[in-house]
Tab-separated table of C-alpha atoms in Angstrom:
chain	number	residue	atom	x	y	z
U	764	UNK	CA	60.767	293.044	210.909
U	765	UNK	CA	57.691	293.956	209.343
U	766	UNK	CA	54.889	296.175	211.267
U	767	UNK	CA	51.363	296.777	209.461
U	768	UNK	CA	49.185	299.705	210.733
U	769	UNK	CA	45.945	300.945	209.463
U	770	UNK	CA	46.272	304.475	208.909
U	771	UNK	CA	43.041	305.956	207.233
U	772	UNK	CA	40.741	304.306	205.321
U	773	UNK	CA	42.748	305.231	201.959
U	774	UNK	CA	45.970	304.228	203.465
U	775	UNK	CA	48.247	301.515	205.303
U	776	UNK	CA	51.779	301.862	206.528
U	777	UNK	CA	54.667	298.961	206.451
U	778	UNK	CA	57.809	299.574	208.796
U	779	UNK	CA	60.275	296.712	206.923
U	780	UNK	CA	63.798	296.470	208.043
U	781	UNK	CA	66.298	293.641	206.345
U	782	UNK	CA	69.851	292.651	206.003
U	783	UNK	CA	71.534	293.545	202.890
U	784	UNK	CA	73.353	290.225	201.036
U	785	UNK	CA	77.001	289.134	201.769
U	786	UNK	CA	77.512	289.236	197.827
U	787	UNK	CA	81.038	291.597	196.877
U	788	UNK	CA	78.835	293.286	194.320
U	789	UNK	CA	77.156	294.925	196.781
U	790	UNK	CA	78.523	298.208	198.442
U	791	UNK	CA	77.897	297.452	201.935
U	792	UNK	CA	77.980	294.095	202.372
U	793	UNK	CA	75.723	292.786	205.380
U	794	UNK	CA	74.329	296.414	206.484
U	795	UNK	CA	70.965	296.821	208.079
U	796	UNK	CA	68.384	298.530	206.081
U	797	UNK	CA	64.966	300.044	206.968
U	798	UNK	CA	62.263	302.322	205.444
U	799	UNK	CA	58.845	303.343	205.812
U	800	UNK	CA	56.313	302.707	203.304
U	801	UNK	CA	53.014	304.202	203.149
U	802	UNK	CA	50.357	303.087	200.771
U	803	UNK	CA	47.663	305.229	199.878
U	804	UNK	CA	44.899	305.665	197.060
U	805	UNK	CA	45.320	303.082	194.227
U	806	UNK	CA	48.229	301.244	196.560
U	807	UNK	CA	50.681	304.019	195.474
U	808	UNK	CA	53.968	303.394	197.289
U	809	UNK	CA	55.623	306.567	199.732
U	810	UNK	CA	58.921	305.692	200.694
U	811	UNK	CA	60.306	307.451	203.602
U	812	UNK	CA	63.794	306.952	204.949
U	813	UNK	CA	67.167	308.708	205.761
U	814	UNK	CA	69.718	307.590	203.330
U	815	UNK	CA	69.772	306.419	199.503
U	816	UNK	CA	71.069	302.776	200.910
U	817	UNK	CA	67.689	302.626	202.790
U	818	UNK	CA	65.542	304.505	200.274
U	819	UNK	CA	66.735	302.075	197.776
U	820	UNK	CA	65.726	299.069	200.043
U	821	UNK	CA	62.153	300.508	200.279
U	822	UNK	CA	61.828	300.701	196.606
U	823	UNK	CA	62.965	297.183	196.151
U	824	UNK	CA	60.342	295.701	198.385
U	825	UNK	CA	57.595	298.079	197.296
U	826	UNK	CA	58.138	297.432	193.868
U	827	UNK	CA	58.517	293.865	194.348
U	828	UNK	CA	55.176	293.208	196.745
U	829	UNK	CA	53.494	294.670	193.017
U	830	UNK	CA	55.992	293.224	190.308
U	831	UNK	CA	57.906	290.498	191.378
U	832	UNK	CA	57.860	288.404	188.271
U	833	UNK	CA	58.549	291.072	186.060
U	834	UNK	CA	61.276	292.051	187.770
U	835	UNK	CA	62.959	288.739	187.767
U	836	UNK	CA	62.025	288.513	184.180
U	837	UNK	CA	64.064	291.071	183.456
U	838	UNK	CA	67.239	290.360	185.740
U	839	UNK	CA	66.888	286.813	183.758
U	840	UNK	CA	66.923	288.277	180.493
U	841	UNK	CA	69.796	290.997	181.289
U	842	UNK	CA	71.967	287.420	182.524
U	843	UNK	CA	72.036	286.357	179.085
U	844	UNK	CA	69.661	282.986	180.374
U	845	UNK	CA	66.186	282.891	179.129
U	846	UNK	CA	67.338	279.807	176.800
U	847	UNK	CA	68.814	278.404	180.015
U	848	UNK	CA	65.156	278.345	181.506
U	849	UNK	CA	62.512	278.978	178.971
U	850	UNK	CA	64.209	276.900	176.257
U	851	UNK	CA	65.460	277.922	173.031
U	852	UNK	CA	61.948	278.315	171.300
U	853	UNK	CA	60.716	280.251	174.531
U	854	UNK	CA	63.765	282.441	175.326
U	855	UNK	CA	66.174	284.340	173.015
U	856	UNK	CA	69.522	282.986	172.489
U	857	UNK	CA	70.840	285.496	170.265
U	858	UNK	CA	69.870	287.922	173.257
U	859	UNK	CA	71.279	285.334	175.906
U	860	UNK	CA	74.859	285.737	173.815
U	861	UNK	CA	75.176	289.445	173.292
U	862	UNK	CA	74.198	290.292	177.380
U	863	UNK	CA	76.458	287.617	178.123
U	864	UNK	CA	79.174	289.192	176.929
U	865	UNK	CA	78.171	292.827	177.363
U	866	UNK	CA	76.485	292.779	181.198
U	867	UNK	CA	79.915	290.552	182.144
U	868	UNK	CA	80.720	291.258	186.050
U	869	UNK	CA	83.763	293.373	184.319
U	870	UNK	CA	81.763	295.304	182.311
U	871	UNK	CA	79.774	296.362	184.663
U	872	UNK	CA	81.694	297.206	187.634
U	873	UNK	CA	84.711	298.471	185.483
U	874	UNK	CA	82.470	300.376	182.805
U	875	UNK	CA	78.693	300.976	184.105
U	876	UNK	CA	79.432	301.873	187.679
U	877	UNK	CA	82.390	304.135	187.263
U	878	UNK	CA	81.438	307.631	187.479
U	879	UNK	CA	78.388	306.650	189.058
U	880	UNK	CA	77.247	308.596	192.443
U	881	UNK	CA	77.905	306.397	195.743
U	882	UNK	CA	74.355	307.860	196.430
U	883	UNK	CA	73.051	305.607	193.310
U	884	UNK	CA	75.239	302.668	194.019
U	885	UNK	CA	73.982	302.213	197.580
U	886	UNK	CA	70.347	302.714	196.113
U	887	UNK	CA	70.998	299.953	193.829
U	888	UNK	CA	72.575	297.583	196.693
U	889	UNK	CA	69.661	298.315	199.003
U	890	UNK	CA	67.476	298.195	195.892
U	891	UNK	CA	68.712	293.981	195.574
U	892	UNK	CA	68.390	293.824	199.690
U	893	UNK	CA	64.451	295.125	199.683
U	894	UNK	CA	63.309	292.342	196.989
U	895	UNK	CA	65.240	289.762	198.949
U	896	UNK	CA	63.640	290.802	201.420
U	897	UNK	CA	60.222	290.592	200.301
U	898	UNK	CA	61.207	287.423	198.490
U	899	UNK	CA	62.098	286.028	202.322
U	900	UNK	CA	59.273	287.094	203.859
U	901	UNK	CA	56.776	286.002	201.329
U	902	UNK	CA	58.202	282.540	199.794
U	903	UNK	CA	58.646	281.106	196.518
U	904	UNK	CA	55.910	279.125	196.781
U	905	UNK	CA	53.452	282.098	197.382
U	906	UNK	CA	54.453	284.211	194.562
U	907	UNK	CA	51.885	284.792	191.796
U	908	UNK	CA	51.497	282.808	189.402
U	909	UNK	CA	53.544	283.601	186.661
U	910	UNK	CA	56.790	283.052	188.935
U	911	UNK	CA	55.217	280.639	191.781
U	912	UNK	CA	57.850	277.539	192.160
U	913	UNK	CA	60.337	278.985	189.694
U	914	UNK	CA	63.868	278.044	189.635
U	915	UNK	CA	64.844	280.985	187.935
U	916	UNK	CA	63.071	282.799	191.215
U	917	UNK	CA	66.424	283.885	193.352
U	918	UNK	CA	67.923	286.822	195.409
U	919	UNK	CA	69.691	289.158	193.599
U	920	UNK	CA	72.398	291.393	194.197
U	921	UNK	CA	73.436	295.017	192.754
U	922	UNK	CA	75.559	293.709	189.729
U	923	UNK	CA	72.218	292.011	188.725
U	924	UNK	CA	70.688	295.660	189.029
U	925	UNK	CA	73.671	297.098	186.849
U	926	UNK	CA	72.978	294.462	184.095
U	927	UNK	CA	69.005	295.707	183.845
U	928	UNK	CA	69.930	299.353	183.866
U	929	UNK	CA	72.655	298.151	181.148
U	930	UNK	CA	70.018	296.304	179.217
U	931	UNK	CA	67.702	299.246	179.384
U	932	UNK	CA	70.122	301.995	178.213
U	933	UNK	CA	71.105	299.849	174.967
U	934	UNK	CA	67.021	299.379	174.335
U	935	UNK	CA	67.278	301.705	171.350
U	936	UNK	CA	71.220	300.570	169.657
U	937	UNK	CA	72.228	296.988	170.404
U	938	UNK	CA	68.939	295.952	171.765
U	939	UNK	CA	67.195	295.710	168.302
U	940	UNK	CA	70.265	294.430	166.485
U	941	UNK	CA	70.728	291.231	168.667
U	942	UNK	CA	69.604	288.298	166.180
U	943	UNK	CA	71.728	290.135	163.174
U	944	UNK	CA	74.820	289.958	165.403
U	945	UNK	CA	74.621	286.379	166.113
U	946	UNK	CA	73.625	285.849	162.270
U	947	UNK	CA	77.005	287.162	161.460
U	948	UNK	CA	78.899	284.374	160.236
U	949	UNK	CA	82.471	284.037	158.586
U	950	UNK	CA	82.975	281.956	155.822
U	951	UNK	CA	85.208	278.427	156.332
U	952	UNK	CA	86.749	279.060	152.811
U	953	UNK	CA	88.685	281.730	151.098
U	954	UNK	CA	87.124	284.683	150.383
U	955	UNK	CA	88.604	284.391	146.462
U	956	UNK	CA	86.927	280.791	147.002
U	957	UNK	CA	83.259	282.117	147.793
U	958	UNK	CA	83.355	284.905	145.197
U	959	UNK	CA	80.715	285.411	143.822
U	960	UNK	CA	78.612	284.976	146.565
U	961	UNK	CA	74.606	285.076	146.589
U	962	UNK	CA	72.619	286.814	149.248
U	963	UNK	CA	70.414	284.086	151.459
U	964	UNK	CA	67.450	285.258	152.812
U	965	UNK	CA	67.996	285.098	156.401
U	966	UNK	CA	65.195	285.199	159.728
U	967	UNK	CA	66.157	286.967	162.477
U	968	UNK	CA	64.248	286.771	166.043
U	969	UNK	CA	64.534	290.592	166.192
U	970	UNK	CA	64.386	292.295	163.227
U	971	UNK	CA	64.673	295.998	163.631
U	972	UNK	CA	61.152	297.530	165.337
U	973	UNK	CA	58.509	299.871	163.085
U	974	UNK	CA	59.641	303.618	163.598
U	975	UNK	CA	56.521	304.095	165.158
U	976	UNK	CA	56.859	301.833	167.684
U	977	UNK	CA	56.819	304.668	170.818
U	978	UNK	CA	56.054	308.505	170.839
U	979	UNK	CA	55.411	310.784	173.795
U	980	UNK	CA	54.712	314.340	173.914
U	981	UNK	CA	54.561	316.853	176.560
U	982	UNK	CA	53.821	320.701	177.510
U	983	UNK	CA	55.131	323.513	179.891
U	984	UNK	CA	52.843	326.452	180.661
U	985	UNK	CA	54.393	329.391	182.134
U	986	UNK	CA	52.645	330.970	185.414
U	987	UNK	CA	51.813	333.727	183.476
U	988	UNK	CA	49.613	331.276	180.978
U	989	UNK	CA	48.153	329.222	183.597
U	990	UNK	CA	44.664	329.716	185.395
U	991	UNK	CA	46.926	329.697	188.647
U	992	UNK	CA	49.566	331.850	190.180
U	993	UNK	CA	52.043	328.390	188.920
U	994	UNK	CA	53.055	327.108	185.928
U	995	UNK	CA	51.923	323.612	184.932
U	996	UNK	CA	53.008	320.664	183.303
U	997	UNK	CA	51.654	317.640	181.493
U	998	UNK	CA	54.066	314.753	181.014
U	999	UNK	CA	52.539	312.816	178.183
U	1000	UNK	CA	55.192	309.767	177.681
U	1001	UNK	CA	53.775	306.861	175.285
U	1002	UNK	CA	55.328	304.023	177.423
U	1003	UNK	CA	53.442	300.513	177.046
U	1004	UNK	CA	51.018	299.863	179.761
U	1005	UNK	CA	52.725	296.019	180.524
U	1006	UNK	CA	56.230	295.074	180.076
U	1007	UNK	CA	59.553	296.293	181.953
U	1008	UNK	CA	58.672	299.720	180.560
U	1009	UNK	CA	55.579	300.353	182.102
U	1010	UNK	CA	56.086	303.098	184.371
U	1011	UNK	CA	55.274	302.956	188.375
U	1012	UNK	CA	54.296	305.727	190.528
U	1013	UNK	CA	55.859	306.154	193.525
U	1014	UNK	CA	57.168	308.930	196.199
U	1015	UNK	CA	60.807	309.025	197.174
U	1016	UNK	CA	61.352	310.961	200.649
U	1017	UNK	CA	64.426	311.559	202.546
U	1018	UNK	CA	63.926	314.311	205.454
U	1019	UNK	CA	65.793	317.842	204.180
U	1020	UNK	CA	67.351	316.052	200.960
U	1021	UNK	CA	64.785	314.915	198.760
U	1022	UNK	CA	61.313	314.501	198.369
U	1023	UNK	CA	60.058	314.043	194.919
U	1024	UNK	CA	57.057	311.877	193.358
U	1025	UNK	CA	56.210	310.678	189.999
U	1026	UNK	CA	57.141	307.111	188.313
U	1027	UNK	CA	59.763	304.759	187.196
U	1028	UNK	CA	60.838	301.833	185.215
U	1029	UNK	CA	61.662	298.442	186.520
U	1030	UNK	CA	64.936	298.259	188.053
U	1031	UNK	CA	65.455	301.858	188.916
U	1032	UNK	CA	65.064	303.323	192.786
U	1033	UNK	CA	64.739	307.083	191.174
U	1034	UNK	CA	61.998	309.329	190.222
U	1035	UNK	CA	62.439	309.362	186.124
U	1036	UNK	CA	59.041	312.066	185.920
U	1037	UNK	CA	57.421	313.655	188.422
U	1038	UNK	CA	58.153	316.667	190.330
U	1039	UNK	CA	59.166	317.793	193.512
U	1040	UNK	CA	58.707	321.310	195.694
U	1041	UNK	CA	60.565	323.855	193.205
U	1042	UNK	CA	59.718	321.927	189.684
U	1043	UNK	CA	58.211	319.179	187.434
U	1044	UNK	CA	60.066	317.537	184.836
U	1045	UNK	CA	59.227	315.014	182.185
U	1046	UNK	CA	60.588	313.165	179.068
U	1047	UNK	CA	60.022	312.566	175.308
U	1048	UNK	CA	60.647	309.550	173.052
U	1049	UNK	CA	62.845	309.661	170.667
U	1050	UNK	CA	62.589	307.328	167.556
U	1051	UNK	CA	66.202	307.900	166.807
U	1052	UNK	CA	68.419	304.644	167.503
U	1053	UNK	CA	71.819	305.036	168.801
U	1054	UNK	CA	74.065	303.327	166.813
U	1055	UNK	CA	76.116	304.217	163.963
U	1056	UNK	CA	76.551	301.735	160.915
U	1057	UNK	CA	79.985	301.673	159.005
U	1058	UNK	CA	80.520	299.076	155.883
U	1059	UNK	CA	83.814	297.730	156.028
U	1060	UNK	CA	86.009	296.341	152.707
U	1061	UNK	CA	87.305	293.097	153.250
U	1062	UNK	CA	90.610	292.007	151.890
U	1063	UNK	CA	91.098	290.229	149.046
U	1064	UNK	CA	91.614	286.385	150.366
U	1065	UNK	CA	91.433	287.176	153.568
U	1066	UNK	CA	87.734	287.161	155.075
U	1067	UNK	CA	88.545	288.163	158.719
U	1068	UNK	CA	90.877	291.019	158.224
U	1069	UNK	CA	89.022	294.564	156.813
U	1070	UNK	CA	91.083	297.670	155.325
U	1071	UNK	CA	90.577	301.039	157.433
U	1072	UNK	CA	92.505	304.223	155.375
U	1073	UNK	CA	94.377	301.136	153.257
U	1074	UNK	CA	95.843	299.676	156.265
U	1075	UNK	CA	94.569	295.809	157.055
U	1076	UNK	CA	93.285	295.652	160.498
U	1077	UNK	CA	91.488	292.288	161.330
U	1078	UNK	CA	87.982	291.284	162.739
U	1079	UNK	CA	88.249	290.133	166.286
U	1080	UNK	CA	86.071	286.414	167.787
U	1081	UNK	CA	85.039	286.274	170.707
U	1082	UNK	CA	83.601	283.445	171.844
U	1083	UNK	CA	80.394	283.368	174.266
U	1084	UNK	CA	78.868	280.346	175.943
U	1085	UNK	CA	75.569	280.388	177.196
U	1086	UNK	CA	73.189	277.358	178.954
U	1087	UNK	CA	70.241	276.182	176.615
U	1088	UNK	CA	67.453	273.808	178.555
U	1089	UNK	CA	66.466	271.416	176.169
U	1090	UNK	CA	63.405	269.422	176.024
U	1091	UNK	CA	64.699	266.505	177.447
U	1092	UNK	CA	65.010	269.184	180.879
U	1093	UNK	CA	68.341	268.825	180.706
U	1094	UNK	CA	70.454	271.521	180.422
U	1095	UNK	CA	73.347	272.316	177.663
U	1096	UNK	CA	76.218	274.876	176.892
U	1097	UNK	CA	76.461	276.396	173.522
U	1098	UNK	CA	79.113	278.251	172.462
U	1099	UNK	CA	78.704	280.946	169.538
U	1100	UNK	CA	81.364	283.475	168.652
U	1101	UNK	CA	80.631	287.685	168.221
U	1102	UNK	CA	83.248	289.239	165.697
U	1103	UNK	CA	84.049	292.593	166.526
U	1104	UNK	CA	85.781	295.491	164.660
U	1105	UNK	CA	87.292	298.730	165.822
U	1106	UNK	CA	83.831	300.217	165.650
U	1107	UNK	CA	81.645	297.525	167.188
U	1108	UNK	CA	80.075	293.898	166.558
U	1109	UNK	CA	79.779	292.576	163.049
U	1110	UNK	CA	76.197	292.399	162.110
U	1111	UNK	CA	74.375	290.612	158.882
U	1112	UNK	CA	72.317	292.935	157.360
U	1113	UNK	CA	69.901	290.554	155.631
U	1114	UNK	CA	66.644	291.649	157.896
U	1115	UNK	CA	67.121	295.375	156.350
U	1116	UNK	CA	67.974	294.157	152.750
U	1117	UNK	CA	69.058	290.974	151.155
U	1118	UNK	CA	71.616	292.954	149.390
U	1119	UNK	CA	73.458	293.744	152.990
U	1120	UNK	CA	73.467	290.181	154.139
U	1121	UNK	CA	76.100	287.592	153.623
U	1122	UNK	CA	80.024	287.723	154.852
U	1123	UNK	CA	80.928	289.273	152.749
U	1124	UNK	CA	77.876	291.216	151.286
U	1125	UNK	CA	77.365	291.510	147.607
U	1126	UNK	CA	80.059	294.606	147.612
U	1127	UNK	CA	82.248	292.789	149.378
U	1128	UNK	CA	82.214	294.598	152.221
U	1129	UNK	CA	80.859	293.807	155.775
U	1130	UNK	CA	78.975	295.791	158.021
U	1131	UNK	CA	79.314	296.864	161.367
U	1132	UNK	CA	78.040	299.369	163.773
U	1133	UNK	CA	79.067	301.806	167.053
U	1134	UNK	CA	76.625	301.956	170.016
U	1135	UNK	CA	76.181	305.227	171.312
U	1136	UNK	CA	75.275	304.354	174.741
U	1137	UNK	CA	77.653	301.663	175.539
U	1138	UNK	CA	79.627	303.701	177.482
U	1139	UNK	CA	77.239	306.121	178.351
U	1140	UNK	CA	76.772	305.805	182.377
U	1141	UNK	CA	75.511	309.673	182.010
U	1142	UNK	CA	72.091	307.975	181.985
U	1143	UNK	CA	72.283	306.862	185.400
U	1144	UNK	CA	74.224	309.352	187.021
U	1145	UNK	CA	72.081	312.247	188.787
């Protein structure tokens, strides 16, 4: 049920209650939710409600009445299938493989979630019950453009919410090194066969980004160097102004437990910066990217097995299969393989140096890399 009433002339008010989806993702499967949202100047969304289930659910719809496609962009992209329905040219494979494999129902519920706040996991569930619930009431058909009529338009459930928020926290590690992973590529022969080997140039969708790519900067002034009894801050973050991180301003109240404005990122139902009755907080870029690269030597013959403190320890396949829509419109899986070591995926370093690409490289070694924030559901827990 949806009820619209005119408030002032800056302002409009949307009752919207919904049931949440019979997916086992979701925390509370079939609940009701409902939640009060109030828009005022420049349509900024305040969410009222009396649990995190509910506030969630608000967030969800708000966000989606203003960024529907972009959100389902982005729960495409973190399902590993923008080949499957942009086409290989259009979407990313080597992207499709990696969060295939890395935002896997397992991985997510066994890795992201645990530790997590129930608080946060209802939000997310009732975060996946407000946009189906704006995507009920409103229609494929009547979306804008970019996603009117899409098949890759679709409800979506909590794990789809865990697999953005996992996409997002490996923006700055295995984000950037996607198309080197999938360029990674044992040789059929013997090692002692392909010796000497020459280093071939290689293109990879994703090479890594400039360094100065983002910035942000921000200041705290103390109440005693402020023109006001209260200190002050400016939150200065250099987010882009279109894309998944463009930030969203909104207003997150729950009656005697929270009430705290500022904006957010697609996917989230928190306030990332903004400030509440006691304090203002804010966040700074950092250029730094979170993974750690180790060079590996191979052994001698033996092209999938690597020597850690002399002892032979061997590279692990795993094979990933992902749908492709090719131009016929018919739809194809592909199966690639990621080769892992003790640290992390194999990568082919050819887009930092021709000298680093090649299995092996010219030292006959092969390089590989940790993610810092694979495992780190820190980022999410509040």
């Amino acid at each position: 049920m949806i009820r619209f009433l005119a408030l002032t002339f800056f302002s409009a008010s949307i009752a919207v209650a919904g049931c949440g989806s019979d997916d086992a993702s979701d925390t509370d499967p079939g609940r009701d939710y409902s939640a009060t949202i109030v828009r005022t100047t420049y349509g900024v969304p305040h969410i009222t409600t009396d649990n995190y289930g509910d506030l969630g659910f608000g967030v969800g719809y708000a966000y989606a009445q203003d960024n529907v496609c972009l959100l389902m962009r982005e729960i495409v992209a973190s399902n590993g299938q923008t080949a499957r329905y942009f086409g290989a040219e259009d979407g990313n494979p080597s992207a499709d493989y990696v969060y295939t494999f890395y935002n896997s129902q397992e991985m997510i519920e066994q890795g992201l979630f645990q530790g997590v706040t129930d608080d946060l996991l209802e939000a997310l569930a009732g975060y996946a019950a407000g946009f189906n619930q704006f995507l009920e009431d409103t229609g494929v058909d009547n979306l804008p453009e970019d996603c009117r009529g899409a098949d890759w338009v679709r409800p979506i459930t909590q794990l789809d919410m865990g697999k953005v928020i996992r996409k997002l926290i490996l923006r700055a590690s295995t984000d950037n090194l996607t198309g080197a992973i999938m360029a990674a590529d044992p040789p059929s022969q013997s090692m002692a066969q392909l010796l000497p080997q020459e280093s071939t140039p290689l293109t990879i969708r994703n090479p890594l980004p400039p360094i100065t790519e983002m910035g942000s900067n921000g200041y705290g002034i103390g109440s005693n160097a402020s023109q006001t009894e209260f200190g002050l801050q400016l939150g200065n973050p250099h987010f882009p102004w279109r894309g998944n991180l463009r930030f969203y301003m909104l207003h997150l109240t729950i009656p005697g437990e929270l009430d705290a404005m500022g904006a957010t990122i697609t996917g989230l139902p928190i306030v990332l910066i903004g400030f509440n009755q006691n304090m203002a907080w804010s966040h700074t870029v950092s250029t730094g990217k979170r993974f750690s690269i180790y060079e590996v030597t191979l052994v001698e013959g033996d092209p999938m097995k690597y020597l850690y403190d002399g002892e032979e320890r061997d590279i692990e396949e795993v094979p990933v299969t992902i749908e492709v829509l090719l131009e016929d419109g018919t739809v194809e899986e592909q199966t690639d393989s990621i080769y892992f070591t003790q640290y992390g995926p194999v990568f082919d370093g050819g887009a930092l140096n021709s000298l680093l690409g090649g299995w092996p490289t010219l030292a006959d070694t092969l390089l590989t890399y940790r993610d810092a924030n694979l495992t780190n559901n820190r980022a999410i827990t509040y």
